[in-house]
Amino acid sequence: MTSPHPALSAIRHKIERAARSAGRDPADVTLTAVCKQQPWVRIQPVLDAGQRVFGENRVQEAQARWAERRAGIPGLNLRLIGPLQSNKVREAVALFDAIESLDRESLAVALATEIARSGRAPELLIQVNTGDEPQKSGVSPREADAFIARCREGLGLTIAGLMCLPPADEEPAMHFALLGKIARRNGLTELSMGMSDDFETAVRHGATRVRVGSALFGGRGDRTGLHPTNEAST
């Protein structure tokens, strides 16, 4: 039996409302609860309320949080949404059900090698740097089609979809629309886009996954865990 969680209920209601306003089935949108750097005391109530999809930014932090717990949580789905170093690929493939931050050829090669070795194949999403921001990871939109083809045809990787982090100072809708356009012309169905401040816009532009942290858990400096703060990365 699940327990009530006001913030989680509010977010799910907003997702449902945004999906219906766009003529979409709300069931086609999955909420990823971004729990990076959150204490377990905040995560447990979200679990108790029925949430099972969680996003993590760092492999080591996720291992410490979930490795010993995951066997006791049926249906848990762990997603890496932060940058992945090539030397952490083995650990990431073993722990995560999805890696949303595939952003360069060397990482694609490392993932293909480890998937072949281990026989475990997490869902893979390619991160697209829709704003071509030099400080951010991600494939340039101009290179996305070729990179997708290399991953599929050259390395035999199954690519499920795309992920993006729009520039903080630009209208996110144009970046969501661009990501959707790239996905459609490459036959990709998963779109991970939208965070605490813009997930409703993302849903209206076709997001199948939204990544929400601060609106769900509160800011990392907020001891109540229930009062949202602005947080650019979740």
Short mmCIF file of C-alpha atoms in Angstrom, two decimals:
data_model
loop_
_atom_site.label_atom_id
_atom_site.label_comp_id
_atom_site.label_asym_id
_atom_site.label_seq_id
_atom_site.Cartn_x
_atom_site.Cartn_y
_atom_site.Cartn_z
CA MET A 1 0.00 0.00 0.00
CA THR A 2 1.40 3.38 -0.98
CA SER A 3 1.60 6.43 1.27
CA PRO A 4 0.55 9.95 0.25
CA HIS A 5 3.26 12.39 -0.81
CA PRO A 6 1.93 15.89 -1.61
CA ALA A 7 4.76 17.00 -3.88
CA LEU A 8 4.74 13.76 -5.87
CA SER A 9 0.97 13.90 -6.26
CA ALA A 10 1.14 17.51 -7.44
CA ILE A 11 3.79 16.73 -10.05
CA ARG A 12 1.89 13.73 -11.36
CA HIS A 13 -1.23 15.86 -11.64
CA LYS A 14 0.67 18.51 -13.63
CA ILE A 15 2.07 15.85 -15.96
CA GLU A 16 -1.40 14.46 -16.53
CA ARG A 17 -2.87 17.90 -17.18
CA ALA A 18 -0.09 18.88 -19.60
CA ALA A 19 -0.38 15.58 -21.49
CA ARG A 20 -4.15 15.86 -21.86
CA SER A 21 -3.86 19.47 -23.03
CA ALA A 22 -1.59 18.23 -25.83
CA GLY A 23 -3.93 15.37 -26.74
CA ARG A 24 -1.57 12.78 -25.30
CA ASP A 25 -2.11 9.82 -23.02
CA PRO A 26 -0.58 10.69 -19.61
CA ALA A 27 0.52 7.06 -19.31
CA ASP A 28 3.04 7.76 -22.09
CA VAL A 29 5.00 10.11 -19.80
CA THR A 30 7.24 8.69 -17.07
CA LEU A 31 8.47 10.71 -14.13
CA THR A 32 12.13 10.26 -13.22
CA ALA A 33 12.78 11.38 -9.64
CA VAL A 34 16.24 12.97 -9.62
CA CYS A 35 17.73 12.15 -6.24
CA LYS A 36 21.34 13.28 -6.64
CA GLN A 37 22.85 14.37 -3.31
CA GLN A 38 19.54 13.88 -1.54
CA PRO A 39 19.57 12.14 1.87
CA TRP A 40 17.73 8.84 2.17
CA VAL A 41 15.27 10.41 4.61
CA ARG A 42 13.84 12.36 1.64
CA ILE A 43 13.94 9.49 -0.83
CA GLN A 44 12.20 6.92 1.35
CA PRO A 45 8.83 8.77 1.46
CA VAL A 46 8.87 9.04 -2.35
CA LEU A 47 9.49 5.31 -2.61
CA ASP A 48 6.74 4.65 -0.09
CA ALA A 49 4.39 6.70 -2.27
CA GLY A 50 4.98 4.34 -5.19
CA GLN A 51 7.67 6.10 -7.22
CA ARG A 52 10.04 3.56 -8.79
CA VAL A 53 12.04 5.47 -11.42
CA PHE A 54 15.03 7.39 -10.09
CA GLY A 55 17.76 9.40 -11.79
CA GLU A 56 21.32 9.73 -10.56
CA ASN A 57 24.16 11.98 -11.69
CA ARG A 58 27.16 10.01 -10.45
CA VAL A 59 27.94 6.31 -10.59
CA GLN A 60 29.70 6.19 -7.22
CA GLU A 61 26.93 8.03 -5.40
CA ALA A 62 24.31 5.77 -6.96
CA GLN A 63 26.24 2.64 -5.97
CA ALA A 64 26.40 3.79 -2.35
CA ARG A 65 22.68 4.56 -2.33
CA TRP A 66 21.17 1.65 -4.25
CA ALA A 67 23.52 -1.33 -4.55
CA GLU A 68 22.44 -2.97 -1.30
CA ARG A 69 18.84 -1.74 -1.42
CA ARG A 70 17.74 -2.52 -4.96
CA ALA A 71 17.09 -6.23 -4.41
CA GLY A 72 14.42 -5.30 -1.88
CA ILE A 73 12.65 -2.78 -4.14
CA PRO A 74 10.61 -4.57 -6.84
CA GLY A 75 10.26 -2.60 -10.06
CA LEU A 76 13.08 -0.17 -9.30
CA ASN A 77 14.41 1.54 -12.43
CA LEU A 78 17.71 3.41 -12.08
CA ARG A 79 18.75 5.90 -14.74
CA LEU A 80 22.11 7.64 -15.13
CA ILE A 81 21.43 11.18 -16.27
CA GLY A 82 24.83 12.72 -15.52
CA PRO A 83 28.14 12.51 -17.40
CA LEU A 84 29.74 9.08 -17.62
CA GLN A 85 33.51 8.65 -17.62
CA SER A 86 34.80 5.79 -19.72
CA ASN A 87 36.56 4.25 -16.72
CA LYS A 88 33.18 3.93 -14.94
CA VAL A 89 31.39 2.14 -17.77
CA ARG A 90 31.64 -1.33 -16.24
CA GLU A 91 30.07 -0.16 -12.97
CA ALA A 92 27.41 1.86 -14.80
CA VAL A 93 26.32 -1.03 -17.02
CA ALA A 94 26.09 -3.30 -13.99
CA LEU A 95 24.00 -0.87 -11.91
CA PHE A 96 21.79 1.20 -14.19
CA ASP A 97 18.75 0.20 -16.19
CA ALA A 98 19.30 3.17 -18.51
CA ILE A 99 22.13 5.51 -19.44
CA GLU A 100 20.81 8.80 -20.79
CA SER A 101 24.13 10.61 -21.25
CA LEU A 102 25.80 8.89 -24.22
CA ASP A 103 27.60 11.89 -25.69
CA ARG A 104 30.77 10.86 -27.56
CA GLU A 105 32.23 8.11 -29.70
CA SER A 106 34.80 6.90 -27.16
CA LEU A 107 32.00 6.34 -24.65
CA ALA A 108 29.92 4.53 -27.27
CA VAL A 109 32.85 2.20 -27.97
CA ALA A 110 33.35 1.53 -24.26
CA LEU A 111 29.65 0.81 -23.78
CA ALA A 112 29.51 -1.53 -26.77
CA THR A 113 32.53 -3.44 -25.43
CA GLU A 114 31.10 -3.78 -21.91
CA ILE A 115 27.63 -4.74 -23.12
CA ALA A 116 29.16 -7.49 -25.25
CA ARG A 117 31.32 -8.67 -22.34
CA SER A 118 28.64 -8.63 -19.65
CA GLY A 119 25.55 -9.50 -21.65
CA ARG A 120 23.71 -6.70 -19.84
CA ALA A 121 22.34 -3.94 -22.06
CA PRO A 122 20.90 -0.84 -20.37
CA GLU A 123 18.59 1.37 -22.36
CA LEU A 124 20.70 4.01 -24.10
CA LEU A 125 19.80 7.62 -24.84
CA ILE A 126 22.05 10.03 -26.67
CA GLN A 127 22.52 13.43 -25.05
CA VAL A 128 22.16 16.26 -27.56
CA ASN A 129 23.61 19.67 -26.73
CA THR A 130 20.74 21.54 -28.35
CA GLY A 131 22.22 24.94 -27.50
CA ASP A 132 25.76 24.05 -28.63
CA GLU A 133 26.99 25.28 -25.25
CA PRO A 134 30.74 24.71 -24.88
CA GLN A 135 30.49 24.03 -21.14
CA LYS A 136 27.92 21.24 -21.59
CA SER A 137 28.25 17.66 -22.69
CA GLY A 138 26.30 16.37 -25.62
CA VAL A 139 26.42 15.84 -29.35
CA SER A 140 25.87 18.90 -31.50
CA PRO A 141 22.50 18.88 -33.29
CA ARG A 142 24.42 19.13 -36.58
CA GLU A 143 26.25 15.89 -35.79
CA ALA A 144 23.41 13.99 -34.14
CA ASP A 145 22.22 12.04 -37.21
CA ALA A 146 25.72 10.82 -38.03
CA PHE A 147 26.44 9.91 -34.41
CA ILE A 148 23.21 7.94 -34.10
CA ALA A 149 24.11 6.04 -37.29
CA ARG A 150 27.63 5.27 -36.01
CA CYS A 151 26.26 3.95 -32.74
CA ARG A 152 23.72 1.76 -34.48
CA GLU A 153 25.53 0.59 -37.58
CA GLY A 154 29.17 0.82 -36.56
CA LEU A 155 28.89 -0.40 -32.97
CA GLY A 156 25.65 -2.37 -32.93
CA LEU A 157 24.17 -0.34 -30.09
CA THR A 158 20.42 -0.11 -29.65
CA ILE A 159 19.55 3.54 -29.19
CA ALA A 160 16.20 4.16 -27.53
CA GLY A 161 16.02 7.93 -27.74
CA LEU A 162 17.48 11.33 -26.97
CA MET A 163 18.03 13.56 -23.94
CA CYS A 164 18.71 17.29 -23.66
CA LEU A 165 19.39 20.08 -21.15
CA PRO A 166 18.30 23.38 -22.72
CA PRO A 167 20.29 26.56 -22.01
CA ALA A 168 19.10 28.21 -18.80
CA ASP A 169 18.65 31.61 -20.46
CA GLU A 170 16.67 30.49 -23.52
CA GLU A 171 13.08 29.46 -24.10
CA PRO A 172 13.11 25.68 -23.57
CA ALA A 173 10.26 24.99 -25.99
CA MET A 174 12.47 25.60 -29.04
CA HIS A 175 15.03 23.11 -27.73
CA PHE A 176 12.37 20.50 -26.97
CA ALA A 177 11.00 20.94 -30.49
CA LEU A 178 14.48 20.52 -31.97
CA LEU A 179 15.11 17.33 -30.00
CA GLY A 180 11.78 15.94 -31.14
CA LYS A 181 12.59 16.71 -34.76
CA ILE A 182 15.94 14.88 -34.55
CA ALA A 183 14.26 11.91 -32.87
CA ARG A 184 11.50 11.61 -35.47
CA ARG A 185 13.79 11.60 -38.46
CA ASN A 186 15.88 8.86 -36.83
CA GLY A 187 12.94 6.72 -35.76
CA LEU A 188 13.54 7.23 -32.03
CA THR A 189 10.64 7.20 -29.59
CA GLU A 190 12.11 8.11 -26.19
CA LEU A 191 12.54 11.81 -25.36
CA SER A 192 14.01 12.63 -21.95
CA MET A 193 13.52 16.36 -21.52
CA GLY A 194 12.05 18.75 -19.01
CA MET A 195 13.04 19.45 -15.42
CA SER A 196 11.46 21.07 -12.36
CA ASP A 197 10.89 24.46 -14.01
CA ASP A 198 9.79 23.35 -17.46
CA PHE A 199 8.54 19.75 -17.41
CA GLU A 200 5.00 20.74 -18.35
CA THR A 201 6.30 22.49 -21.47
CA ALA A 202 8.36 19.39 -22.26
CA VAL A 203 5.32 17.14 -21.96
CA ARG A 204 3.42 19.36 -24.38
CA HIS A 205 6.33 18.98 -26.83
CA GLY A 206 6.39 15.19 -26.70
CA ALA A 207 8.57 14.25 -23.71
CA THR A 208 8.22 10.61 -22.74
CA ARG A 209 10.36 11.13 -19.63
CA VAL A 210 10.69 14.16 -17.40
CA ARG A 211 13.45 14.53 -14.82
CA VAL A 212 12.29 16.29 -11.66
CA GLY A 213 14.39 16.87 -8.56
CA SER A 214 13.93 20.09 -6.61
CA ALA A 215 10.16 20.31 -7.18
CA LEU A 216 9.86 16.84 -5.71
CA PHE A 217 12.48 16.68 -2.96
CA GLY A 218 13.05 20.36 -2.26
CA GLY A 219 16.39 22.06 -2.77
CA ARG A 220 19.39 20.36 -1.22
CA GLY A 221 19.57 23.15 1.36
CA ASP A 222 15.85 22.93 2.21
CA ARG A 223 15.44 20.75 5.28
CA THR A 224 11.72 20.22 4.84
CA GLY A 225 12.23 18.36 1.58
CA LEU A 226 8.85 19.49 0.31
CA HIS A 227 9.26 23.12 -0.70
CA PRO A 228 10.51 23.54 -4.27
CA THR A 229 13.42 25.82 -5.11
CA ASN A 230 14.88 26.74 -8.45
CA GLU A 231 17.60 24.29 -9.46
CA ALA A 232 18.92 24.48 -12.96
CA SER A 233 19.92 20.82 -13.32
CA THR A 234 16.78 19.05 -12.14
#
